[in-house]
GROMACS .gro file of N, CA and C in nm:
model
  336
    1MET      N    1   0.083  -0.119   0.000
    1MET     CA    2   0.000   0.000   0.000
    1MET      C    3   0.088   0.126   0.000
    2ALA      N    4   0.193   0.125   0.079
    2ALA     CA    5   0.282   0.242   0.086
    2ALA      C    6   0.350   0.265  -0.049
    3VAL      N    7   0.385   0.157  -0.117
    3VAL     CA    8   0.449   0.170  -0.248
    3VAL      C    9   0.352   0.233  -0.348
    4ALA      N   10   0.225   0.193  -0.342
    4ALA     CA   11   0.125   0.250  -0.433
    4ALA      C   12   0.106   0.399  -0.408
    5ILE      N   13   0.102   0.439  -0.282
    5ILE     CA   14   0.084   0.580  -0.248
    5ILE      C   15   0.205   0.661  -0.292
    6LEU      N   16   0.324   0.609  -0.266
    6LEU     CA   17   0.446   0.677  -0.307
    6LEU      C   18   0.454   0.687  -0.460
    7SER      N   19   0.420   0.581  -0.528
    7SER     CA   20   0.425   0.580  -0.675
    7SER      C   21   0.325   0.678  -0.734
    8TYR      N   22   0.207   0.687  -0.674
    8TYR     CA   23   0.105   0.780  -0.723
    8TYR      C   24   0.153   0.924  -0.708
    9GLY      N   25   0.217   0.954  -0.597
    9GLY     CA   26   0.270   1.088  -0.576
    9GLY      C   27   0.381   1.123  -0.674
   10ILE      N   28   0.469   1.029  -0.697
   10ILE     CA   29   0.578   1.051  -0.792
   10ILE      C   30   0.525   1.063  -0.934
   11GLN      N   31   0.426   0.982  -0.966
   11GLN     CA   32   0.368   0.985  -1.100
   11GLN      C   33   0.309   1.121  -1.131
   12GLY      N   34   0.243   1.183  -1.035
   12GLY     CA   35   0.184   1.314  -1.057
   12GLY      C   36   0.289   1.420  -1.086
   13SER      N   37   0.399   1.415  -1.014
   13SER     CA   38   0.507   1.512  -1.036
   13SER      C   39   0.575   1.489  -1.170
   14LEU      N   40   0.601   1.365  -1.204
   14LEU     CA   41   0.666   1.336  -1.332
   14LEU      C   42   0.574   1.366  -1.450
   15GLN      N   43   0.448   1.345  -1.431
   15GLN     CA   44   0.350   1.371  -1.537
   15GLN      C   45   0.340   1.520  -1.566
   16THR      N   46   0.360   1.602  -1.464
   16THR     CA   47   0.353   1.747  -1.481
   16THR      C   48   0.460   1.796  -1.578
   17THR      N   49   0.576   1.733  -1.575
   17THR     CA   50   0.684   1.771  -1.667
   17THR      C   51   0.639   1.756  -1.812
   18PHE      N   52   0.573   1.646  -1.842
   18PHE     CA   53   0.526   1.622  -1.978
   18PHE      C   54   0.407   1.711  -2.012
   19ALA      N   55   0.321   1.739  -1.913
   19ALA     CA   56   0.205   1.825  -1.938
   19ALA      C   57   0.249   1.967  -1.971
   20ARG      N   58   0.363   2.009  -1.919
   20ARG     CA   59   0.413   2.143  -1.949
   20ARG      C   60   0.484   2.149  -2.083
   21LYS      N   61   0.539   2.038  -2.128
   21LYS     CA   62   0.608   2.034  -2.257
   21LYS      C   63   0.512   2.014  -2.373
   22TYR      N   64   0.414   1.924  -2.356
   22TYR     CA   65   0.326   1.884  -2.464
   22TYR      C   66   0.182   1.921  -2.432
   23ASP      N   67   0.096   1.900  -2.527
   23ASP     CA   68  -0.047   1.923  -2.507
   23ASP      C   69  -0.102   1.822  -2.407
   24ALA      N   70  -0.191   1.867  -2.320
   24ALA     CA   71  -0.244   1.779  -2.215
   24ALA      C   72  -0.320   1.660  -2.274
   25PHE      N   73  -0.388   1.681  -2.385
   25PHE     CA   74  -0.464   1.572  -2.446
   25PHE      C   75  -0.372   1.461  -2.496
   26VAL      N   76  -0.258   1.498  -2.552
   26VAL     CA   77  -0.161   1.400  -2.601
   26VAL      C   78  -0.102   1.322  -2.483
   27VAL      N   79  -0.073   1.390  -2.375
   27VAL     CA   80  -0.019   1.323  -2.256
   27VAL      C   81  -0.120   1.223  -2.202
   28ILE      N   82  -0.247   1.260  -2.200
   28ILE     CA   83  -0.352   1.169  -2.152
   28ILE      C   84  -0.362   1.046  -2.241
   29LEU      N   85  -0.355   1.066  -2.372
   29LEU     CA   86  -0.363   0.952  -2.463
   29LEU      C   87  -0.248   0.855  -2.440
   30TYR      N   88  -0.126   0.905  -2.432
   30TYR     CA   89  -0.011   0.818  -2.408
   30TYR      C   90  -0.018   0.750  -2.272
   31ARG      N   91  -0.060   0.825  -2.170
   31ARG     CA   92  -0.067   0.769  -2.035
   31ARG      C   93  -0.168   0.655  -2.029
   32ASN      N   94  -0.287   0.679  -2.082
   32ASN     CA   95  -0.391   0.577  -2.075
   32ASN      C   96  -0.362   0.458  -2.165
   33PHE      N   97  -0.299   0.482  -2.279
   33PHE     CA   98  -0.263   0.371  -2.367
   33PHE      C   99  -0.157   0.283  -2.302
   34SER      N  100  -0.058   0.344  -2.238
   34SER     CA  101   0.044   0.264  -2.170
   34SER      C  102  -0.014   0.191  -2.049
   35LEU      N  103  -0.108   0.254  -1.980
   35LEU     CA  104  -0.175   0.187  -1.868
   35LEU      C  105  -0.255   0.067  -1.917
   36MET      N  106  -0.322   0.084  -2.031
   36MET     CA  107  -0.399  -0.027  -2.089
   36MET      C  108  -0.306  -0.143  -2.126
   37LEU      N  109  -0.192  -0.114  -2.184
   37LEU     CA  110  -0.099  -0.220  -2.223
   37LEU      C  111  -0.040  -0.292  -2.103
   38THR      N  112  -0.005  -0.217  -1.999
   38THR     CA  113   0.057  -0.281  -1.883
   38THR      C  114  -0.044  -0.356  -1.797
   39MET      N  115  -0.170  -0.316  -1.799
   39MET     CA  116  -0.271  -0.384  -1.717
   39MET      C  117  -0.342  -0.498  -1.790
   40SER      N  118  -0.332  -0.504  -1.921
   40SER     CA  119  -0.405  -0.607  -1.996
   40SER      C  120  -0.366  -0.751  -1.962
   41PRO      N  121  -0.243  -0.783  -1.922
   41PRO     CA  122  -0.214  -0.922  -1.884
   41PRO      C  123  -0.295  -0.971  -1.763
   42VAL      N  124  -0.349  -0.881  -1.685
   42VAL     CA  125  -0.433  -0.921  -1.572
   42VAL      C  126  -0.558  -0.995  -1.621
   43LEU      N  127  -0.603  -0.964  -1.743
   43LEU     CA  128  -0.721  -1.030  -1.797
   43LEU      C  129  -0.699  -1.180  -1.818
   44PHE      N  130  -0.575  -1.224  -1.828
   44PHE     CA  131  -0.549  -1.368  -1.842
   44PHE      C  132  -0.584  -1.445  -1.714
   45LEU      N  133  -0.593  -1.375  -1.603
   45LEU     CA  134  -0.626  -1.438  -1.476
   45LEU      C  135  -0.777  -1.441  -1.448
   46VAL      N  136  -0.855  -1.379  -1.535
   46VAL     CA  137  -0.999  -1.368  -1.515
   46VAL      C  138  -1.070  -1.469  -1.606
   47PRO      N  139  -1.171  -1.540  -1.555
   47PRO     CA  140  -1.247  -1.632  -1.642
   47PRO      C  141  -1.316  -1.557  -1.756
   48PHE      N  142  -1.330  -1.623  -1.870
   48PHE     CA  143  -1.391  -1.559  -1.987
   48PHE      C  144  -1.533  -1.514  -1.961
   49TYR      N  145  -1.607  -1.588  -1.881
   49TYR     CA  146  -1.745  -1.549  -1.851
   49TYR      C  147  -1.750  -1.412  -1.785
   50ASP      N  148  -1.657  -1.387  -1.694
   50ASP     CA  149  -1.655  -1.258  -1.625
   50ASP      C  150  -1.615  -1.144  -1.718
   51VAL      N  151  -1.530  -1.172  -1.815
   51VAL     CA  152  -1.492  -1.070  -1.912
   51VAL      C  153  -1.612  -1.033  -1.998
   52TYR      N  154  -1.692  -1.130  -2.038
   52TYR     CA  155  -1.812  -1.102  -2.118
   52TYR      C  156  -1.920  -1.030  -2.039
   53GLU      N  157  -1.919  -1.041  -1.908
   53GLU     CA  158  -2.017  -0.972  -1.824
   53GLU      C  159  -1.996  -0.820  -1.824
   54ILE      N  160  -1.880  -0.776  -1.869
   54ILE     CA  161  -1.852  -0.632  -1.875
   54ILE      C  162  -1.951  -0.563  -1.968
   55ALA      N  163  -1.997  -0.633  -2.070
   55ALA     CA  164  -2.088  -0.573  -2.168
   55ALA      C  165  -2.216  -0.522  -2.103
   56ARG      N  166  -2.258  -0.580  -1.992
   56ARG     CA  167  -2.380  -0.533  -1.926
   56ARG      C  168  -2.360  -0.396  -1.860
   57HIS      N  169  -2.237  -0.359  -1.839
   57HIS     CA  170  -2.208  -0.235  -1.766
   57HIS      C  171  -2.145  -0.128  -1.854
   58ILE      N  172  -2.160  -0.140  -1.984
   58ILE     CA  173  -2.095  -0.046  -2.075
   58ILE      C  174  -2.141   0.099  -2.055
   59PRO      N  175  -2.270   0.128  -2.036
   59PRO     CA  176  -2.308   0.269  -2.015
   59PRO      C  177  -2.241   0.330  -1.891
   60LEU      N  178  -2.237   0.255  -1.784
   60LEU     CA  179  -2.173   0.305  -1.662
   60LEU      C  180  -2.022   0.320  -1.681
   61LEU      N  181  -1.961   0.227  -1.753
   61LEU     CA  182  -1.817   0.237  -1.781
   61LEU      C  183  -1.785   0.357  -1.869
   62LEU      N  184  -1.871   0.385  -1.967
   62LEU     CA  185  -1.850   0.502  -2.053
   62LEU      C  186  -1.864   0.632  -1.975
   63LEU      N  187  -1.961   0.637  -1.885
   63LEU     CA  188  -1.978   0.756  -1.802
   63LEU      C  189  -1.858   0.776  -1.710
   64ALA      N  190  -1.814   0.668  -1.646
   64ALA     CA  191  -1.701   0.678  -1.555
   64ALA      C  192  -1.572   0.714  -1.629
   65SER      N  193  -1.550   0.654  -1.744
   65SER     CA  194  -1.426   0.682  -1.817
   65SER      C  195  -1.427   0.823  -1.876
   66SER      N  196  -1.542   0.872  -1.918
   66SER     CA  197  -1.546   1.008  -1.972
   66SER      C  198  -1.527   1.112  -1.863
   67THR      N  199  -1.587   1.092  -1.747
   67THR     CA  200  -1.565   1.188  -1.639
   67THR      C  201  -1.421   1.181  -1.588
   68GLY      N  202  -1.363   1.062  -1.587
   68GLY     CA  203  -1.223   1.048  -1.549
   68GLY      C  204  -1.130   1.117  -1.649
   69ALA      N  205  -1.162   1.106  -1.777
   69ALA     CA  206  -1.080   1.171  -1.879
   69ALA      C  207  -1.089   1.322  -1.869
   70VAL      N  208  -1.208   1.373  -1.845
   70VAL     CA  209  -1.224   1.518  -1.828
   70VAL      C  210  -1.148   1.566  -1.704
   71SER      N  211  -1.157   1.489  -1.596
   71SER     CA  212  -1.086   1.525  -1.474
   71SER      C  213  -0.935   1.528  -1.496
   72LEU      N  214  -0.883   1.427  -1.564
   72LEU     CA  215  -0.739   1.423  -1.590
   72LEU      C  216  -0.697   1.535  -1.684
   73LEU      N  217  -0.779   1.564  -1.784
   73LEU     CA  218  -0.748   1.671  -1.877
   73LEU      C  219  -0.743   1.805  -1.805
   74LEU      N  220  -0.840   1.831  -1.718
   74LEU     CA  221  -0.840   1.955  -1.641
   74LEU      C  222  -0.723   1.962  -1.545
   75SER      N  223  -0.689   1.848  -1.485
   75SER     CA  224  -0.577   1.843  -1.392
   75SER      C  225  -0.446   1.874  -1.463
   76LEU      N  226  -0.425   1.816  -1.578
   76LEU     CA  227  -0.301   1.842  -1.652
   76LEU      C  228  -0.298   1.983  -1.708
   77SER      N  229  -0.414   2.034  -1.746
   77SER     CA  230  -0.417   2.173  -1.795
   77SER      C  231  -0.384   2.270  -1.683
   78SER      N  232  -0.433   2.241  -1.562
   78SER     CA  233  -0.401   2.330  -1.450
   78SER      C  234  -0.254   2.318  -1.410
   79SER      N  235  -0.196   2.201  -1.425
   79SER     CA  236  -0.055   2.185  -1.386
   79SER      C  237   0.038   2.260  -1.480
   80ARG      N  238  -0.012   2.297  -1.596
   80ARG     CA  239   0.070   2.377  -1.687
   80ARG      C  240   0.090   2.519  -1.634
   81TYR      N  241  -0.010   2.571  -1.563
   81TYR     CA  242  -0.006   2.709  -1.520
   81TYR      C  243   0.016   2.728  -1.371
   82LEU      N  244  -0.007   2.624  -1.291
   82LEU     CA  245   0.006   2.635  -1.146
   82LEU      C  246   0.125   2.554  -1.096
   83PRO      N  247   0.183   2.593  -0.984
   83PRO     CA  248   0.286   2.507  -0.923
   83PRO      C  249   0.227   2.373  -0.881
   84ILE      N  250   0.310   2.271  -0.873
   84ILE     CA  251   0.263   2.135  -0.844
   84ILE      C  252   0.189   2.128  -0.711
   85GLY      N  253   0.241   2.193  -0.608
   85GLY     CA  254   0.177   2.186  -0.476
   85GLY      C  255   0.040   2.248  -0.474
   86ILE      N  256   0.023   2.362  -0.538
   86ILE     CA  257  -0.108   2.429  -0.541
   86ILE      C  258  -0.207   2.349  -0.624
   87GLY      N  259  -0.162   2.299  -0.738
   87GLY     CA  260  -0.250   2.217  -0.821
   87GLY      C  261  -0.294   2.089  -0.750
   88THR      N  262  -0.202   2.027  -0.678
   88THR     CA  263  -0.236   1.905  -0.603
   88THR      C  264  -0.335   1.936  -0.491
   89ALA      N  265  -0.315   2.047  -0.422
   89ALA     CA  266  -0.407   2.084  -0.314
   89ALA      C  267  -0.547   2.111  -0.368
   90ILE      N  268  -0.557   2.182  -0.478
   90ILE     CA  269  -0.688   2.209  -0.538
   90ILE      C  270  -0.753   2.079  -0.583
   91ARG      N  271  -0.675   1.991  -0.645
   91ARG     CA  272  -0.729   1.864  -0.692
   91ARG      C  273  -0.782   1.780  -0.576
   92GLN      N  274  -0.711   1.778  -0.464
   92GLN     CA  275  -0.756   1.701  -0.347
   92GLN      C  276  -0.885   1.758  -0.291
   93VAL      N  277  -0.895   1.890  -0.283
   93VAL     CA  278  -1.017   1.953  -0.232
   93VAL      C  279  -1.136   1.921  -0.321
   94VAL      N  280  -1.116   1.929  -0.452
   94VAL     CA  281  -1.226   1.900  -0.544
   94VAL      C  282  -1.266   1.753  -0.536
   95GLN      N  283  -1.169   1.662  -0.531
   95GLN     CA  284  -1.200   1.520  -0.524
   95GLN      C  285  -1.277   1.485  -0.397
   96ILE      N  286  -1.237   1.539  -0.284
   96ILE     CA  287  -1.306   1.510  -0.159
   96ILE      C  288  -1.445   1.571  -0.160
   97SER      N  289  -1.458   1.693  -0.211
   97SER     CA  290  -1.590   1.758  -0.216
   97SER      C  291  -1.686   1.681  -0.305
   98VAL      N  292  -1.639   1.637  -0.421
   98VAL     CA  293  -1.725   1.561  -0.512
   98VAL      C  294  -1.763   1.426  -0.451
   99ALA      N  295  -1.667   1.361  -0.384
   99ALA     CA  296  -1.697   1.234  -0.319
   99ALA      C  297  -1.801   1.251  -0.209
  100LEU      N  298  -1.792   1.358  -0.134
  100LEU     CA  299  -1.891   1.383  -0.030
  100LEU      C  300  -2.029   1.408  -0.089
  101VAL      N  301  -2.035   1.488  -0.194
  101VAL     CA  302  -2.164   1.517  -0.257
  101VAL      C  303  -2.225   1.392  -0.316
  102ILE      N  304  -2.146   1.311  -0.383
  102ILE     CA  305  -2.196   1.186  -0.440
  102ILE      C  306  -2.244   1.093  -0.329
  103GLY      N  307  -2.169   1.086  -0.222
  103GLY     CA  308  -2.209   1.001  -0.110
  103GLY      C  309  -2.341   1.045  -0.048
  104ILE      N  310  -2.359   1.176  -0.033
  104ILE     CA  311  -2.482   1.227   0.028
  104ILE      C  312  -2.600   1.214  -0.067
  105VAL      N  313  -2.582   1.257  -0.192
  105VAL     CA  314  -2.695   1.261  -0.286
  105VAL      C  315  -2.733   1.124  -0.338
  106LEU      N  316  -2.636   1.047  -0.382
  106LEU     CA  317  -2.668   0.920  -0.447
  106LEU      C  318  -2.674   0.801  -0.352
  107LEU      N  319  -2.591   0.802  -0.248
  107LEU     CA  320  -2.583   0.686  -0.161
  107LEU      C  321  -2.644   0.708  -0.024
  108ASN      N  322  -2.692   0.831   0.001
  108ASN     CA  323  -2.755   0.864   0.128
  108ASN      C  324  -2.665   0.834   0.248
  109GLU      N  325  -2.537   0.867   0.233
  109GLU     CA  326  -2.438   0.850   0.340
  109GLU      C  327  -2.399   0.986   0.393
  110TRP      N  328  -2.402   1.001   0.522
  110TRP     CA  329  -2.365   1.128   0.585
  110TRP      C  330  -2.241   1.106   0.671
  111LEU      N  331  -2.160   1.211   0.681
  111LEU     CA  332  -2.044   1.206   0.769
  111LEU      C  333  -2.091   1.213   0.913
  112THR      N  334  -2.033   1.132   0.999
  112THR     CA  335  -2.069   1.136   1.140
  112THR      C  336  -1.953   1.188   1.221
   0.00000   0.00000   0.00000
């Protein structure tokens, strides 16, 4: 778990370097394509029936992937103009706020 947290933090800083050099959309395409290639061998460990069950959830997957892509695009666009620390702080505040709103509105969960 600690390695994942450390890697995520390093990835954000390293990604900012490329977002400042190139267009944010191009960086997102390369990042997601490389993630798809490196994660695809995991599918060999999943039964074929479960892979075919993904088709039932395509609308939800499209919604989730499109909102994730917009979020990443906005994050990389902001990292072009803001320092890494300020951009990360804003991103964390927005992520927590959205998670709280989704939890309250859609899942009827309140903070205690």
